[in-house]
PDB file of C-alpha atoms in Angstrom:
ATOM      1  CA  MET A1309     -14.944  54.279 -29.020  1.00 84.00           C
ATOM      2  CA  ALA A1310     -12.867  51.605 -30.676  1.00 95.00           C
ATOM      3  CA  VAL A1311     -13.222  49.122 -33.468  1.00 98.00           C
ATOM      4  CA  GLN A1312     -13.214  45.608 -32.041  1.00 98.00           C
ATOM      5  CA  VAL A1313     -11.431  42.970 -34.154  1.00 98.00           C
ATOM      6  CA  VAL A1314     -12.398  39.366 -33.453  1.00 98.00           C
ATOM      7  CA  LEU A1315     -10.307  36.450 -34.726  1.00 98.00           C
ATOM      8  CA  VAL A1316     -11.998  33.071 -34.469  1.00 98.00           C
ATOM      9  CA  GLU A1317      -9.470  30.244 -34.177  1.00 97.00           C
ATOM     10  CA  PRO A1318      -6.569  31.939 -35.981  1.00 96.00           C
ATOM     11  CA  GLU A1319      -3.944  29.516 -37.273  1.00 95.00           C
ATOM     12  CA  ILE A1320      -1.002  31.558 -38.554  1.00 91.00           C
ATOM     13  CA  PRO A1321       0.977  33.550 -35.974  1.00 86.00           C
ATOM     14  CA  GLN A1322       2.308  36.082 -38.483  1.00 86.00           C
ATOM     15  CA  ASN A1323      -1.234  37.068 -39.472  1.00 91.00           C
ATOM     16  CA  THR A1324      -2.229  37.571 -35.860  1.00 90.00           C
ATOM     17  CA  GLY A1325       0.921  39.620 -35.267  1.00 88.00           C
ATOM     18  CA  ASN A1326       0.140  41.849 -38.246  1.00 90.00           C
ATOM     19  CA  ILE A1327      -3.467  42.282 -37.089  1.00 94.00           C
ATOM     20  CA  ALA A1328      -2.230  43.160 -33.608  1.00 92.00           C
ATOM     21  CA  ARG A1329      -0.057  45.873 -35.124  1.00 91.00           C
ATOM     22  CA  THR A1330      -3.023  47.217 -37.103  1.00 95.00           C
ATOM     23  CA  CYS A1331      -5.060  47.283 -33.898  1.00 96.00           C
ATOM     24  CA  VAL A1332      -2.404  49.250 -32.035  1.00 94.00           C
ATOM     25  CA  VAL A1333      -1.887  51.884 -34.730  1.00 93.00           C
ATOM     26  CA  THR A1334      -5.651  52.368 -35.146  1.00 96.00           C
ATOM     27  CA  GLY A1335      -6.629  52.245 -31.476  1.00 95.00           C
ATOM     28  CA  SER A1336      -8.620  49.064 -32.082  1.00 97.00           C
ATOM     29  CA  VAL A1337      -9.075  46.191 -29.635  1.00 98.00           C
ATOM     30  CA  LEU A1338      -8.165  42.586 -30.496  1.00 97.00           C
ATOM     31  CA  HIS A1339     -10.320  39.681 -29.291  1.00 98.00           C
ATOM     32  CA  ILE A1340      -9.105  36.144 -29.984  1.00 97.00           C
ATOM     33  CA  VAL A1341     -11.520  33.235 -29.714  1.00 98.00           C
ATOM     34  CA  GLY A1342      -9.696  29.932 -29.295  1.00 90.00           C
ATOM     35  CA  PRO A1343      -8.450  27.460 -29.847  1.00 91.00           C
ATOM     36  CA  MET A1344      -5.539  29.031 -31.668  1.00 89.00           C
ATOM     37  CA  GLY A1345      -3.110  27.173 -33.903  1.00 87.00           C
ATOM     38  CA  PHE A1346      -0.170  28.659 -31.974  1.00 82.00           C
ATOM     39  CA  SER A1347       0.804  30.210 -28.672  1.00 79.00           C
ATOM     40  CA  LEU A1348       0.670  33.970 -28.214  1.00 76.00           C
ATOM     41  CA  ASP A1349       4.169  33.905 -26.781  1.00 71.00           C
ATOM     42  CA  GLU A1350       5.640  32.385 -29.938  1.00 61.00           C
ATOM     43  CA  LYS A1351       8.426  34.461 -31.381  1.00 67.00           C
ATOM     44  CA  HIS A1352       6.676  34.666 -34.764  1.00 63.00           C
ATOM     45  CA  VAL A1353       3.694  36.472 -33.260  1.00 64.00           C
ATOM     46  CA  ARG A1354       5.905  38.848 -31.327  1.00 62.00           C
ATOM     47  CA  ARG A1355       8.170  39.484 -34.316  1.00 65.00           C
ATOM     48  CA  ALA A1356       5.232  40.305 -36.599  1.00 61.00           C
ATOM     49  CA  GLY A1357       3.919  42.780 -34.023  1.00 57.00           C
ATOM     50  CA  LEU A1358       7.411  44.108 -33.314  1.00 58.00           C
ATOM     51  CA  ASP A1359       7.397  46.422 -30.336  1.00 68.00           C
ATOM     52  CA  TYR A1360       3.638  47.057 -30.580  1.00 78.00           C
ATOM     53  CA  TRP A1361       2.594  44.178 -28.301  1.00 79.00           C
ATOM     54  CA  LYS A1362       3.067  46.223 -25.140  1.00 84.00           C
ATOM     55  CA  ASP A1363       0.458  48.704 -26.425  1.00 92.00           C
ATOM     56  CA  LEU A1364      -2.102  46.121 -27.607  1.00 93.00           C
ATOM     57  CA  THR A1365      -5.452  45.758 -25.866  1.00 96.00           C
ATOM     58  CA  LEU A1366      -6.047  42.013 -26.138  1.00 95.00           C
ATOM     59  CA  TYR A1367      -8.740  39.706 -24.783  1.00 97.00           C
ATOM     60  CA  THR A1368      -8.962  35.946 -25.262  1.00 96.00           C
ATOM     61  CA  TYR A1369     -12.000  33.675 -25.016  1.00 98.00           C
ATOM     62  CA  GLU A1370     -12.623  29.953 -25.062  1.00 97.00           C
ATOM     63  CA  SER A1371     -15.696  30.337 -27.293  1.00 97.00           C
ATOM     64  CA  LEU A1372     -17.823  32.822 -29.198  1.00 97.00           C
ATOM     65  CA  GLU A1373     -20.530  32.324 -26.577  1.00 97.00           C
ATOM     66  CA  GLU A1374     -18.150  33.692 -23.946  1.00 98.00           C
ATOM     67  CA  LEU A1375     -17.536  36.770 -26.115  1.00 98.00           C
ATOM     68  CA  TYR A1376     -21.282  37.243 -26.722  1.00 98.00           C
ATOM     69  CA  GLN A1377     -21.938  37.007 -22.971  1.00 98.00           C
ATOM     70  CA  LYS A1378     -19.420  39.771 -22.307  1.00 98.00           C
ATOM     71  CA  TYR A1379     -20.898  41.999 -25.060  1.00 98.00           C
ATOM     72  CA  PRO A1380     -24.599  41.059 -25.326  1.00 97.00           C
ATOM     73  CA  GLU A1381     -25.454  44.277 -27.180  1.00 96.00           C
ATOM     74  CA  GLY A1382     -22.412  44.118 -29.482  1.00 97.00           C
ATOM     75  CA  ASP A1383     -22.673  45.337 -33.066  1.00 98.00           C
ATOM     76  CA  PHE A1384     -21.213  42.212 -34.714  1.00 98.00           C
ATOM     77  CA  TRP A1385     -20.292  42.021 -38.418  1.00 98.00           C
ATOM     78  CA  TYR A1386     -19.091  38.751 -39.936  1.00 98.00           C
ATOM     79  CA  PHE A1387     -16.594  38.817 -42.808  1.00 98.00           C
ATOM     80  CA  SER A1388     -16.678  35.994 -45.337  1.00 97.00           C
ATOM     81  CA  SER A1389     -15.902  35.436 -49.001  1.00 93.00           C
ATOM     82  CA  LYS A1390     -18.992  33.201 -49.129  1.00 92.00           C
ATOM     83  CA  VAL A1391     -21.644  35.939 -48.809  1.00 95.00           C
ATOM     84  CA  GLN A1392     -22.999  38.583 -51.172  1.00 94.00           C
ATOM     85  CA  LYS A1393     -23.219  41.916 -49.311  1.00 97.00           C
ATOM     86  CA  ASN A1394     -20.150  44.119 -49.793  1.00 97.00           C
ATOM     87  CA  PHE A1395     -18.459  45.347 -46.623  1.00 98.00           C
ATOM     88  CA  ASP A1396     -18.851  49.019 -47.569  1.00 96.00           C
ATOM     89  CA  ARG A1397     -22.667  48.627 -47.549  1.00 96.00           C
ATOM     90  CA  ALA A1398     -22.725  47.927 -43.810  1.00 98.00           C
ATOM     91  CA  GLU A1399     -23.149  50.709 -41.260  1.00 98.00           C
ATOM     92  CA  TYR A1400     -20.531  50.208 -38.568  1.00 98.00           C
ATOM     93  CA  SER A1401     -21.105  51.681 -35.125  1.00 97.00           C
ATOM     94  CA  LYS A1402     -18.365  53.341 -33.083  1.00 95.00           C
ATOM     95  CA  ASP A1403     -17.803  50.105 -31.129  1.00 95.00           C
ATOM     96  CA  CYS A1404     -18.475  47.550 -33.844  1.00 98.00           C
ATOM     97  CA  PHE A1405     -17.080  44.025 -33.730  1.00 98.00           C
ATOM     98  CA  LEU A1406     -15.519  42.825 -36.989  1.00 98.00           C
ATOM     99  CA  VAL A1407     -15.401  39.022 -36.898  1.00 98.00           C
ATOM    100  CA  PHE A1408     -12.983  37.008 -39.045  1.00 98.00           C
ATOM    101  CA  GLY A1409     -12.584  33.242 -39.310  1.00 98.00           C
ATOM    102  CA  LYS A1410      -9.530  31.056 -39.425  1.00 96.00           C
ATOM    103  CA  GLU A1411      -7.266  31.134 -42.448  1.00 95.00           C
ATOM    104  CA  THR A1412      -8.042  27.666 -43.841  1.00 93.00           C
ATOM    105  CA  ALA A1413     -11.833  27.609 -43.443  1.00 94.00           C
ATOM    106  CA  GLY A1414     -13.197  31.054 -42.602  1.00 96.00           C
ATOM    107  CA  LEU A1415     -16.210  31.315 -40.323  1.00 97.00           C
ATOM    108  CA  PRO A1416     -18.480  28.291 -39.856  1.00 96.00           C
ATOM    109  CA  LYS A1417     -21.475  28.098 -42.218  1.00 97.00           C
ATOM    110  CA  GLU A1418     -23.872  27.789 -39.274  1.00 97.00           C
ATOM    111  CA  LEU A1419     -22.611  31.094 -37.842  1.00 98.00           C
ATOM    112  CA  LEU A1420     -22.964  32.821 -41.218  1.00 98.00           C
ATOM    113  CA  ASP A1421     -26.473  31.399 -41.720  1.00 98.00           C
ATOM    114  CA  LYS A1422     -27.546  32.469 -38.219  1.00 97.00           C
ATOM    115  CA  ASN A1423     -26.301  36.041 -38.857  1.00 98.00           C
ATOM    116  CA  ALA A1424     -27.018  36.345 -42.593  1.00 97.00           C
ATOM    117  CA  ASP A1425     -28.073  40.009 -42.393  1.00 97.00           C
ATOM    118  CA  ARG A1426     -24.796  40.877 -40.617  1.00 98.00           C
ATOM    119  CA  CYS A1427     -22.435  39.116 -43.052  1.00 98.00           C
ATOM    120  CA  VAL A1428     -20.223  41.051 -45.459  1.00 98.00           C
ATOM    121  CA  ARG A1429     -17.562  40.351 -48.043  1.00 97.00           C
ATOM    122  CA  ILE A1430     -14.612  42.213 -49.504  1.00 97.00           C
ATOM    123  CA  PRO A1431     -14.904  42.284 -53.321  1.00 95.00           C
ATOM    124  CA  MET A1432     -12.225  40.501 -55.332  1.00 92.00           C
ATOM    125  CA  GLN A1433     -11.621  39.021 -58.760  1.00 92.00           C
ATOM    126  CA  ASN A1434     -13.760  36.050 -59.788  1.00 88.00           C
ATOM    127  CA  GLY A1435     -12.097  32.712 -59.249  1.00 84.00           C
ATOM    128  CA  GLN A1436      -9.925  33.894 -56.354  1.00 83.00           C
ATOM    129  CA  ARG A1437     -10.448  32.331 -52.945  1.00 78.00           C
ATOM    130  CA  CYS A1438      -9.884  35.199 -50.500  1.00 81.00           C
ATOM    131  CA  LEU A1439      -7.586  37.905 -49.192  1.00 90.00           C
ATOM    132  CA  ASN A1440      -4.939  37.187 -46.589  1.00 95.00           C
ATOM    133  CA  LEU A1441      -6.525  37.394 -43.128  1.00 96.00           C
ATOM    134  CA  SER A1442      -4.385  40.304 -41.943  1.00 96.00           C
ATOM    135  CA  ASN A1443      -5.154  42.264 -45.124  1.00 97.00           C
ATOM    136  CA  ALA A1444      -8.879  41.591 -44.792  1.00 97.00           C
ATOM    137  CA  ALA A1445      -8.878  42.726 -41.163  1.00 98.00           C
ATOM    138  CA  CYS A1446      -7.054  45.919 -42.125  1.00 98.00           C
ATOM    139  CA  VAL A1447      -9.582  46.671 -44.894  1.00 98.00           C
ATOM    140  CA  GLY A1448     -12.474  46.153 -42.471  1.00 98.00           C
ATOM    141  CA  VAL A1449     -10.935  48.242 -39.687  1.00 98.00           C
ATOM    142  CA  TYR A1450     -10.255  51.198 -41.938  1.00 98.00           C
ATOM    143  CA  GLU A1451     -13.761  51.159 -43.408  1.00 98.00           C
ATOM    144  CA  ALA A1452     -15.271  51.174 -39.910  1.00 98.00           C
ATOM    145  CA  LEU A1453     -12.914  54.001 -38.939  1.00 97.00           C
ATOM    146  CA  ARG A1454     -13.741  55.972 -42.098  1.00 97.00           C
ATOM    147  CA  GLN A1455     -17.459  55.718 -41.421  1.00 97.00           C
ATOM    148  CA  ASN A1456     -16.908  57.059 -37.904  1.00 96.00           C
ATOM    149  CA  GLY A1457     -14.619  59.986 -38.761  1.00 93.00           C
ATOM    150  CA  TYR A1458     -11.437  58.116 -37.736  1.00 93.00           C
ATOM    151  CA  PHE A1459     -12.178  58.877 -34.046  1.00 87.00           C
ATOM    152  CA  HIS A1460      -9.080  60.392 -32.438  1.00 82.00           C
ATOM    153  CA  MET A1461      -6.664  59.541 -35.271  1.00 85.00           C
ATOM    154  CA  LYS A1462      -4.742  62.183 -37.139  1.00 81.00           C
TER     155      LYS A1462
END
């Protein structure tokens, strides 16, 4: 049982480092779908994750198709500011995949359209573009954990 966090083409190393840290402290797994806008060995990624990197469960993929092939029965949820359903209305399974797009563009429209019933948003003030990626991932992870009794966390 673990929440699975999926980053599609992340661009900012500090965000990925912060998400990695969130994954470690929550027992979540991080999946990165490339290409990335940086190298995972960059000092900015390591610094943001501090000493947590050694405890991170991390998988990387060339494409979403590769991820889907590995987890054909995955419970995928797509986060976007461009959809209507609030994230707290979804029912997250114990091994759900929370999918987030890159910082400058989010997830592709075609992906959102193809999975419209599995797309959720985090509410925010009108006229604002979106939350920071690492904050959005943290909000999603903790909602999935809350719905599942926080697993083994204390």
